[in-house]
Short mmCIF file of C-alpha atoms in Angstrom, two decimals:
data_model
loop_
_atom_site.label_atom_id
_atom_site.label_comp_id
_atom_site.label_asym_id
_atom_site.label_seq_id
_atom_site.Cartn_x
_atom_site.Cartn_y
_atom_site.Cartn_z
CA MET A 1 -2.87 8.12 34.88
CA PHE A 2 0.45 6.09 35.35
CA ARG A 3 -0.73 4.24 38.26
CA SER A 4 -3.66 3.22 36.25
CA PHE A 5 -1.25 2.93 32.86
CA PHE A 6 0.70 0.15 35.18
CA ARG A 7 -2.05 -1.69 36.69
CA ALA A 8 -3.38 -2.45 33.17
CA LEU A 9 -0.55 -3.91 31.80
CA GLY A 10 -0.12 -5.32 35.03
CA GLN A 11 -3.79 -7.21 33.91
CA SER A 12 -1.94 -7.83 30.63
CA PHE A 13 -1.82 -12.24 30.88
CA ASP A 14 -5.31 -12.41 32.46
CA PRO A 15 -7.40 -15.20 30.97
CA ALA A 16 -10.31 -13.58 30.38
CA PHE A 17 -7.35 -11.01 28.96
CA ARG A 18 -6.17 -13.82 26.29
CA ARG A 19 -9.82 -14.86 25.49
CA VAL A 20 -10.72 -11.46 24.03
CA PHE A 21 -7.39 -11.44 22.50
CA LEU A 22 -8.21 -14.24 20.15
CA ARG A 23 -11.45 -13.71 19.43
CA ALA A 24 -10.65 -10.10 18.47
CA LEU A 25 -7.72 -11.12 16.68
CA LEU A 26 -9.61 -13.66 14.24
CA ALA A 27 -12.48 -11.47 13.75
CA SER A 28 -9.59 -8.52 12.61
CA VAL A 29 -8.06 -10.89 10.02
CA ALA A 30 -11.14 -11.80 8.39
CA THR A 31 -12.29 -7.97 8.62
CA TYR A 32 -9.23 -7.68 7.34
CA ILE A 33 -9.00 -10.56 4.26
CA VAL A 34 -13.17 -8.52 3.44
CA ILE A 35 -10.93 -5.64 2.56
CA TRP A 36 -7.96 -6.45 0.73
CA LEU A 37 -10.41 -8.72 -1.33
CA GLY A 38 -12.97 -6.33 -1.80
CA SER A 39 -9.78 -3.03 -1.88
CA TRP A 40 -7.93 -5.74 -5.13
CA ALA A 41 -10.47 -6.12 -6.70
CA LEU A 42 -11.64 -2.28 -7.07
CA PHE A 43 -8.09 -1.70 -8.31
CA SER A 44 -8.16 -4.64 -10.62
CA TRP A 45 -11.40 -3.84 -12.45
CA LEU A 46 -9.88 -0.18 -12.41
CA GLY A 47 -6.88 -1.58 -14.23
CA SER A 48 -8.98 -3.43 -17.20
CA LEU A 49 -10.54 -0.18 -17.87
CA LEU A 50 -6.80 1.51 -17.59
CA ASP A 51 -5.47 -1.23 -20.09
CA SER A 52 -8.66 -0.95 -22.36
CA TRP A 53 -8.43 2.72 -22.29
CA PHE A 54 -4.55 2.25 -23.39
CA GLN A 55 -5.46 0.57 -26.58
CA THR A 56 -8.01 2.99 -27.44
CA VAL A 57 -5.20 5.41 -28.11
CA GLU A 58 -2.46 2.99 -29.14
CA LEU A 59 0.30 3.22 -26.87
CA TRP A 60 3.28 1.32 -27.73
CA GLU A 61 3.18 -2.07 -25.97
CA TRP A 62 6.05 -2.16 -23.45
CA LEU A 63 5.07 1.50 -22.49
CA GLU A 64 1.44 0.56 -21.87
CA ALA A 65 2.43 -2.60 -20.15
CA SER A 66 4.71 -0.52 -17.56
CA LEU A 67 1.98 2.26 -16.87
CA VAL A 68 -0.03 -1.02 -16.05
CA PHE A 69 2.25 -1.93 -13.62
CA LEU A 70 3.48 1.27 -12.27
CA PHE A 71 -0.50 1.43 -11.50
CA GLU A 72 -1.18 -1.88 -9.53
CA ALA A 73 2.16 -1.65 -7.78
CA GLY A 74 0.85 2.01 -6.53
CA ALA A 75 -2.76 0.44 -5.65
CA PHE A 76 -1.14 -2.60 -3.66
CA LEU A 77 1.24 0.02 -1.95
CA SER A 78 -1.72 2.38 -1.06
CA LEU A 79 -3.57 -0.44 -0.04
CA LEU A 80 -0.49 -1.48 2.50
CA ILE A 81 -0.01 1.57 4.01
CA ALA A 82 -3.75 2.83 4.25
CA SER A 83 -3.70 -0.18 5.76
CA LEU A 84 -1.28 -0.18 8.56
CA PHE A 85 -2.48 3.26 9.91
CA ILE A 86 -6.19 2.49 9.86
CA PHE A 87 -5.63 -0.57 11.65
CA PRO A 88 -6.42 0.82 15.19
CA GLY A 89 -9.68 2.02 13.88
CA ILE A 90 -11.07 -1.96 12.74
CA MET A 91 -9.45 -3.43 15.89
CA ALA A 92 -10.14 -0.92 18.21
CA GLY A 93 -13.84 -1.07 16.64
CA ILE A 94 -13.97 -4.74 16.82
CA MET A 95 -12.50 -5.58 20.43
CA SER A 96 -15.54 -2.83 21.65
CA LEU A 97 -17.76 -5.54 21.41
CA PHE A 98 -15.98 -7.42 23.75
CA LEU A 99 -15.84 -4.56 26.50
CA GLU A 100 -17.81 -6.31 29.05
CA GLU A 101 -15.61 -9.46 29.48
CA VAL A 102 -12.69 -7.17 29.86
CA ALA A 103 -14.19 -4.72 32.07
CA ARG A 104 -15.56 -7.75 34.01
CA ALA A 105 -12.01 -8.83 34.28
CA VAL A 106 -10.88 -5.64 36.08
CA GLU A 107 -13.62 -4.55 38.58
CA GLY A 108 -13.47 -8.26 39.86
CA ARG A 109 -10.00 -7.91 40.74
CA TYR A 110 -9.41 -3.72 41.55
CA TYR A 111 -13.46 -2.87 42.62
CA PRO A 112 -14.66 -5.53 43.91
CA ASN A 113 -17.42 -3.75 45.64
CA LEU A 114 -18.73 -1.93 42.82
CA PRO A 115 -22.42 -2.96 42.56
CA ALA A 116 -23.92 -4.56 38.79
CA PRO A 117 -23.35 -2.13 35.74
CA ARG A 118 -26.07 -0.19 34.51
CA ALA A 119 -27.68 -2.71 32.07
CA GLN A 120 -27.49 -1.89 28.72
CA SER A 121 -29.55 -2.76 25.62
CA ILE A 122 -28.31 -4.27 22.84
CA PRO A 123 -28.90 -1.37 19.99
CA GLU A 124 -27.06 0.85 22.24
CA ALA A 125 -23.64 -0.72 23.02
CA LEU A 126 -24.12 -1.78 19.18
CA ARG A 127 -24.57 1.78 18.01
CA GLY A 128 -21.40 2.98 20.60
CA GLY A 129 -18.78 0.38 18.69
CA LEU A 130 -20.09 0.53 15.33
CA ALA A 131 -19.90 4.65 15.86
CA PHE A 132 -16.75 4.06 17.43
CA ALA A 133 -15.29 2.63 14.21
CA GLY A 134 -16.71 4.44 11.65
CA VAL A 135 -15.96 8.15 13.82
CA THR A 136 -12.12 6.97 13.57
CA LEU A 137 -11.85 5.64 10.45
CA LEU A 138 -13.56 8.54 8.84
CA PHE A 139 -11.53 10.81 10.43
CA ASN A 140 -7.98 8.75 9.59
CA VAL A 141 -8.66 8.64 5.70
CA LEU A 142 -9.75 12.59 6.19
CA ALA A 143 -5.97 13.01 7.82
CA LEU A 144 -4.62 10.46 4.79
CA PRO A 145 -2.46 12.74 3.13
CA PHE A 146 -0.86 13.70 6.28
CA TYR A 147 0.23 10.31 7.02
CA PHE A 148 2.98 10.49 4.05
CA ILE A 149 5.16 13.46 5.66
CA PRO A 150 7.68 11.88 7.48
CA VAL A 151 7.47 13.41 11.23
CA ILE A 152 4.44 15.35 10.49
CA ASN A 153 2.40 12.02 10.45
CA ILE A 154 3.55 10.71 13.43
CA LEU A 155 2.17 13.72 15.21
CA VAL A 156 -0.90 13.86 13.03
CA PHE A 157 -1.68 10.12 14.26
CA ILE A 158 -0.93 10.61 18.17
CA LEU A 159 -3.05 13.70 18.53
CA LEU A 160 -5.94 12.86 16.44
CA ASN A 161 -6.04 9.11 17.33
CA GLY A 162 -5.89 10.61 21.16
CA TYR A 163 -8.41 12.94 20.89
CA LEU A 164 -10.53 9.96 19.95
CA LEU A 165 -9.25 6.87 21.62
CA GLY A 166 -9.95 8.82 25.06
CA ARG A 167 -13.10 10.36 24.20
CA GLU A 168 -14.58 6.73 22.62
CA TYR A 169 -12.93 4.31 25.24
CA PHE A 170 -14.25 6.70 28.38
CA GLU A 171 -17.24 6.67 27.13
CA LEU A 172 -17.36 2.92 25.83
CA VAL A 173 -16.54 2.02 29.24
CA GLY A 174 -18.64 5.24 31.40
CA LEU A 175 -21.80 4.06 29.89
CA ARG A 176 -21.33 1.10 31.76
CA ARG A 177 -21.70 2.52 34.68
CA LEU A 178 -22.84 6.21 34.22
CA ASP A 179 -25.99 7.73 31.66
CA PRO A 180 -25.02 8.84 28.01
CA GLY A 181 -25.50 12.52 29.31
CA PRO A 182 -23.85 12.20 32.81
CA ALA A 183 -21.11 10.32 31.03
CA LYS A 184 -20.10 12.82 28.37
CA ALA A 185 -19.91 15.63 30.97
CA LEU A 186 -17.56 13.35 32.96
CA ARG A 187 -15.41 13.31 29.80
CA ARG A 188 -15.42 17.17 29.25
CA GLY A 189 -14.88 18.23 33.05
CA HIS A 190 -11.68 16.26 32.83
CA ARG A 191 -10.63 16.52 28.70
CA GLY A 192 -7.47 16.79 29.29
CA ARG A 193 -7.06 13.73 31.24
CA VAL A 194 -9.14 11.97 28.50
CA LEU A 195 -6.76 13.02 25.81
CA SER A 196 -3.40 11.94 27.29
CA ALA A 197 -4.48 8.85 27.91
CA GLY A 198 -5.83 8.99 24.50
CA ALA A 199 -2.39 9.76 23.24
CA ILE A 200 -0.93 7.30 26.07
CA ILE A 201 -3.54 4.20 24.01
CA ALA A 202 -2.79 5.83 20.50
CA PHE A 203 1.15 5.39 21.09
CA LEU A 204 0.64 1.64 22.26
CA PHE A 205 -1.07 1.21 18.37
CA VAL A 206 2.03 2.44 16.51
CA ILE A 207 4.34 -0.20 18.29
CA PRO A 208 4.92 -3.47 16.29
CA LEU A 209 3.37 -6.67 17.92
CA VAL A 210 1.82 -4.15 20.97
CA ASN A 211 -0.58 -2.67 18.82
CA LEU A 212 -2.82 -6.04 18.62
CA ALA A 213 -3.61 -6.13 22.48
CA ALA A 214 -3.61 -2.54 22.73
CA PRO A 215 -7.22 -2.06 23.02
CA ILE A 216 -7.61 -4.79 25.59
CA ILE A 217 -5.22 -2.24 27.25
CA ALA A 218 -7.19 0.59 26.08
CA THR A 219 -9.97 -0.80 28.01
CA ALA A 220 -8.29 -1.45 31.78
CA PHE A 221 -6.70 1.97 31.67
CA MET A 222 -9.46 3.65 30.71
CA LEU A 223 -11.42 2.09 33.64
CA HIS A 224 -8.73 2.99 36.11
CA ILE A 225 -8.96 6.79 34.78
CA LEU A 226 -13.03 6.19 34.77
CA GLU A 227 -12.72 5.01 38.52
CA ALA A 228 -9.99 7.37 39.45
CA THR A 229 -12.20 10.68 37.98
CA ARG A 230 -15.40 8.99 39.87
CA ARG A 231 -13.82 9.26 43.31
CA GLU A 232 -13.04 12.82 42.68
CA LEU A 233 -16.81 14.36 42.44
#
């Protein structure tokens, strides 16, 4: 496993990897801007409703202003914390759309004798990417209360995202070579290895700056894991 990981790291500055990184980063920034603007518009609307309600109950002006300020400050902090923890789902989901270019670069360097990959239809590829982003975001939102508890938040984040990222990256890479059924069967037959690899990937997402390139490294890493498991059959 560690050999696979260091192989992925060693290819980090591959030109194909850089191209994918820049495209995904721009798309992620655009996505974040949309999410922040939409969320802030919602909180601003709720804040105006709160302000209107305060006027009906005739609170002291200083108390009303303080309560509105606390609501807006709390909303901002909640958005900031939530966006930091939900980042892996957004970035990984976007990066999954560029998976093919990363995989081709890895195979061209380490597995040049492999036959052409299995043809995937556009609906299948989009379905996989959207399902990956949706499931990851959903589980992270459900686990959000635990993220505010010191120490436990790191454990929950690593274990939850280790499972999710390990499963989804393995299947996304595996579907290039296997039909959906055999890809899932292969993952389940090596669930311990896939979970461990997923935990390593999840850890990459909590390291500042490294987390920006984590989806690319994860794709290369999991492709090496896939090829190792296939050779054991």
